[in-house]
Amino acid sequence: MASSSVVFQGFTVLPLKIEEKSTCHHYLYVKEHNIRDARDCKPKERTLFVLNVPPYCEEGHFREMFERYGTIQRIFFHSKPTSGPPTVNSSTFFPTAPVIQGYMVAYIVFKKVSSVKAITSLPYDKPLVMHKEGGQSIDTGLNKWIREYKEDVVDTAALQTEIDKYMTEYDEKIQTEIEKAKAAEGVPDEEGWVTVTKYGKNKGAPRTEAHEKALTRKEKKRRKDKELLNFYSFQMRETKREQIANLRKKFEEDKNRIALMKASRKFRPY
């Protein structure tokens, strides 16, 4: 009796063993990648969408498991489903793409449509084997620790080379922007507007007599406003002083009145 595949919510369940002698299974969930906004990097019908990919599973393992069903053109790994390509690091020492940690999703692009159809029809009772004798090994244990330790040791010469290259390209970019701005300075566009930049040739026209008079008027007005502000401040101080003097005078009057009331008080036992 021929075994059949198991499908759960549109995904074909594929058991996976790390080695041939392994008794425990991991499970991959695969289906045809077919969405409306499919990009050129992940064409419809020829792309296999894989869920629950373990972090120790690499591109070489996928090729060993699935290349028997057809030619694999590209393999993409993501932290979550997406239609676009993964972000590529533009620097070795200053990564710009986030590091995928934990379980992943994968997209396997085949050359033919029949390859995806064959994988989504695989039987459930014949698990895939990730690591076979002579194939790509699984980086775990001490070997993984040694590799991560070596990756943490920075090659200072290569780092300095990358920094020098970046600074050279940056200086060239800034110089190009300066030259472009100088060339555009004073040249009107189609609507007659003239672009003014900080790199322009015209550093400012000399002041005219009218300009000097305007500056003099502004300075006089500023001084006058300052004098008026000081006058109001003096007036406020005088008002506060008068209020304090009146309070002190009233306090003395009240104190004298209380003293007179105490002196005129008489003791009357009956």
Coordinates of N, CA and C in Angstrom, one line a residue, residues 24-125:
C24 N 14.6 10.7 16.9 CA 13.7 11.8 17.1 C 13.6 12.6 15.8
H25 N 12.4 13.1 15.6 CA 12.1 13.8 14.3 C 11.8 15.3 14.6
H26 N 12.2 16.1 13.6 CA 11.8 17.5 13.6 C 10.9 17.6 12.4
Y27 N 10.0 18.6 12.4 CA 9.0 18.6 11.3 C 9.1 20.0 10.5
L28 N 9.2 19.9 9.2 CA 9.1 21.0 8.3 C 7.7 21.1 7.7
Y29 N 7.3 22.3 7.5 CA 6.0 22.5 6.9 C 6.2 23.3 5.6
V30 N 5.9 22.7 4.4 CA 6.2 23.2 3.1 C 4.9 23.4 2.3
K31 N 4.9 24.4 1.4 CA 3.9 24.6 0.5 C 4.4 25.5 -0.7
E32 N 3.6 25.5 -1.7 CA 4.0 26.4 -2.9 C 3.9 27.8 -2.5
H33 N 4.9 28.6 -2.8 CA 4.9 30.0 -2.6 C 4.1 30.7 -3.7
N34 N 2.9 31.2 -3.4 CA 2.0 31.7 -4.5 C 1.2 32.9 -3.9
I35 N 1.7 34.1 -4.0 CA 1.0 35.2 -3.5 C 0.9 36.3 -4.6
R36 N 0.1 37.3 -4.4 CA -0.2 38.3 -5.4 C 1.1 39.1 -5.8
D37 N 1.8 39.6 -4.8 CA 2.9 40.5 -5.0 C 4.2 39.7 -5.0
A38 N 4.2 38.6 -5.7 CA 5.5 37.8 -5.8 C 6.5 38.6 -6.6
R39 N 7.7 38.6 -6.0 CA 8.8 39.3 -6.7 C 9.5 38.4 -7.7
D40 N 10.4 39.0 -8.5 CA 11.2 38.2 -9.4 C 12.1 37.2 -8.7
C41 N 12.6 37.6 -7.5 CA 13.5 36.7 -6.8 C 12.8 35.4 -6.3
K42 N 11.5 35.5 -6.1 CA 10.7 34.4 -5.6 C 9.5 34.1 -6.6
P43 N 9.7 33.6 -7.7 CA 8.6 33.5 -8.7 C 7.6 32.5 -8.2
K44 N 6.3 32.7 -8.7 CA 5.3 31.8 -8.3 C 5.5 30.5 -8.9
E45 N 4.9 29.5 -8.2 CA 4.9 28.1 -8.7 C 6.3 27.4 -8.7
R46 N 7.3 28.2 -8.8 CA 8.7 27.6 -8.8 C 9.4 27.7 -7.4
T47 N 8.7 28.4 -6.4 CA 9.3 28.6 -5.1 C 8.6 27.8 -4.1
L48 N 9.4 27.1 -3.3 CA 8.9 26.3 -2.2 C 9.1 27.1 -0.9
F49 N 8.0 27.3 -0.1 CA 8.0 28.0 1.1 C 8.1 27.0 2.3
V50 N 9.1 27.2 3.2 CA 9.4 26.2 4.2 C 9.3 26.9 5.6
L51 N 8.5 26.4 6.5 CA 8.3 26.9 7.8 C 9.0 26.0 8.8
N52 N 9.3 26.5 10.0 CA 9.9 25.8 11.1 C 11.3 25.2 10.8
V53 N 12.1 26.1 10.2 CA 13.5 25.7 9.8 C 14.4 25.9 11.1
P54 N 15.1 24.8 11.5 CA 15.9 25.0 12.7 C 17.1 25.8 12.5
P55 N 17.7 26.5 13.5 CA 18.8 27.4 13.3 C 20.1 26.7 12.8
Y56 N 20.2 25.4 13.0 CA 21.4 24.7 12.6 C 21.3 24.2 11.1
C57 N 20.2 24.4 10.5 CA 20.0 24.0 9.1 C 20.5 25.1 8.2
E58 N 21.4 24.8 7.3 CA 22.0 25.8 6.4 C 21.7 25.4 4.9
E59 N 22.2 26.3 4.0 CA 21.8 26.1 2.6 C 22.3 24.8 2.1
G60 N 23.5 24.4 2.5 CA 24.0 23.1 2.0 C 23.1 21.9 2.4
H61 N 22.6 22.0 3.6 CA 21.7 20.9 4.0 C 20.4 20.8 3.1
F62 N 19.8 22.0 2.8 CA 18.7 22.0 1.9 C 19.0 21.5 0.5
R63 N 20.2 21.8 0.0 CA 20.5 21.3 -1.3 C 20.7 19.8 -1.3
E64 N 21.3 19.2 -0.2 CA 21.4 17.8 -0.1 C 20.1 17.1 0.0
M65 N 19.1 17.7 0.6 CA 17.8 17.1 0.8 C 16.9 17.2 -0.4
F66 N 16.9 18.4 -1.1 CA 15.9 18.6 -2.1 C 16.4 18.7 -3.5
E67 N 17.8 18.7 -3.7 CA 18.3 18.8 -5.1 C 18.0 17.6 -5.9
R68 N 17.7 16.5 -5.3 CA 17.3 15.3 -6.1 C 16.0 15.5 -6.8
Y69 N 15.2 16.4 -6.4 CA 13.9 16.7 -7.1 C 14.0 17.7 -8.2
G70 N 15.1 18.3 -8.3 CA 15.3 19.3 -9.4 C 16.4 20.3 -9.1
T71 N 16.8 21.1 -10.1 CA 17.9 22.1 -9.9 C 17.4 23.2 -9.0
I72 N 18.2 23.5 -8.0 CA 17.9 24.7 -7.1 C 18.6 25.9 -7.6
Q73 N 17.9 27.0 -7.8 CA 18.6 28.2 -8.3 C 19.0 29.1 -7.1
R74 N 18.1 29.3 -6.2 CA 18.5 30.2 -5.0 C 17.8 29.7 -3.8
I75 N 18.3 30.0 -2.6 CA 17.7 29.7 -1.3 C 17.8 31.0 -0.5
F76 N 16.7 31.4 0.1 CA 16.7 32.6 1.0 C 16.2 32.2 2.4
F77 N 16.8 32.8 3.4 CA 16.4 32.6 4.8 C 15.9 33.9 5.3
H78 N 14.8 33.9 6.1 CA 14.3 35.1 6.7 C 13.8 34.7 8.1
S79 N 13.7 35.8 9.0 CA 13.2 35.5 10.3 C 11.7 35.4 10.3
K80 N 11.0 36.0 9.3 CA 9.6 35.9 9.1 C 9.2 35.9 7.7
P81 N 8.0 35.5 7.3 CA 7.7 35.5 5.9 C 7.7 36.8 5.2
T82 N 8.2 36.9 4.0 CA 8.3 38.1 3.2 C 8.4 37.8 1.8
S83 N 8.0 38.7 0.9 CA 8.0 38.5 -0.5 C 9.3 39.0 -1.1
G84 N 10.1 39.8 -0.4 CA 11.3 40.4 -1.0 C 12.5 39.6 -0.6
P85 N 13.7 40.0 -1.2 CA 14.9 39.3 -0.9 C 15.4 39.7 0.5
P86 N 16.3 38.9 1.1 CA 16.9 39.2 2.4 C 17.8 40.4 2.3
T87 N 18.0 41.1 3.4 CA 18.9 42.3 3.4 C 20.4 41.7 3.4
V88 N 21.2 42.3 2.6 CA 22.6 41.8 2.5 C 23.5 42.8 3.2
N89 N 24.4 42.3 4.0 CA 25.4 43.2 4.7 C 26.3 43.8 3.7
S90 N 26.5 45.1 3.8 CA 27.4 45.8 3.0 C 28.8 46.0 3.6
S91 N 28.9 45.5 4.9 CA 30.2 45.7 5.6 C 30.4 44.4 6.4
T92 N 31.7 44.0 6.5 CA 32.1 42.8 7.2 C 32.1 43.1 8.7
F93 N 32.6 44.3 9.1 CA 32.7 44.5 10.5 C 31.6 45.4 11.1
F94 N 30.8 46.0 10.3 CA 29.7 46.8 10.7 C 28.4 46.3 10.0
P95 N 27.8 45.2 10.5 CA 26.7 44.6 9.8 C 25.5 45.6 9.8
T96 N 24.9 45.6 8.6 CA 23.6 46.4 8.4 C 22.4 45.6 8.4
A97 N 22.5 44.3 8.2 CA 21.3 43.4 8.2 C 21.2 42.7 9.5
P98 N 20.0 42.6 10.1 CA 19.8 41.9 11.4 C 20.1 40.4 11.3
V99 N 20.7 39.9 12.4 CA 21.1 38.5 12.4 C 19.9 37.7 12.8
I100 N 19.7 36.6 12.0 CA 18.5 35.8 12.3 C 18.9 34.8 13.4
Q101 N 18.1 34.9 14.5 CA 18.3 34.0 15.6 C 17.1 33.1 15.8
G102 N 17.4 31.9 16.2 CA 16.3 31.0 16.4 C 15.7 30.3 15.1
Y103 N 14.5 29.9 15.1 CA 13.9 29.2 14.0 C 13.6 30.2 12.9
M104 N 13.7 29.7 11.6 CA 13.6 30.6 10.4 C 12.5 30.1 9.5
V105 N 12.3 30.9 8.4 CA 11.6 30.4 7.3 C 12.5 30.5 6.1
A106 N 12.2 29.6 5.1 CA 13.1 29.5 3.9 C 12.3 29.5 2.7
Y107 N 12.9 30.0 1.6 CA 12.3 30.0 0.3 C 13.3 29.4 -0.7
I108 N 12.9 28.3 -1.3 CA 13.8 27.5 -2.2 C 13.2 27.7 -3.6
V109 N 14.0 28.3 -4.5 CA 13.6 28.6 -5.9 C 14.2 27.5 -6.8
F110 N 13.3 26.7 -7.4 CA 13.7 25.7 -8.3 C 13.6 26.1 -9.8
K111 N 14.3 25.4 -10.6 CA 14.3 25.7 -12.1 C 13.0 25.3 -12.7
K112 N 12.3 24.3 -12.2 CA 11.1 23.8 -12.8 C 10.0 23.7 -11.8
V113 N 8.8 23.8 -12.3 CA 7.6 23.8 -11.5 C 7.4 22.4 -10.9
S114 N 7.7 21.4 -11.6 CA 7.5 20.0 -11.2 C 8.3 19.7 -9.9
S115 N 9.4 20.4 -9.6 CA 10.1 20.1 -8.4 C 9.3 20.4 -7.2
V116 N 8.6 21.6 -7.2 CA 7.8 22.0 -6.1 C 6.6 21.0 -5.9
K117 N 6.0 20.6 -7.0 CA 4.9 19.6 -6.9 C 5.4 18.3 -6.3
A118 N 6.6 17.9 -6.6 CA 7.1 16.6 -6.1 C 7.3 16.6 -4.6
I119 N 7.9 17.8 -4.2 CA 8.2 17.9 -2.7 C 7.0 18.0 -1.9
T120 N 6.0 18.7 -2.4 CA 4.7 18.9 -1.6 C 3.9 17.6 -1.6
S121 N 4.3 16.6 -2.4 CA 3.6 15.3 -2.4 C 4.4 14.2 -1.7
L122 N 5.5 14.5 -1.0 CA 6.3 13.5 -0.4 C 5.5 12.8 0.7
P123 N 5.8 11.5 0.9 CA 5.0 10.7 1.9 C 5.5 11.1 3.3
Y124 N 4.6 10.9 4.2 CA 4.9 11.2 5.6 C 5.8 10.2 6.3
D125 N 5.8 8.9 5.9 CA 6.5 7.9 6.6 C 7.9 7.7 6.1

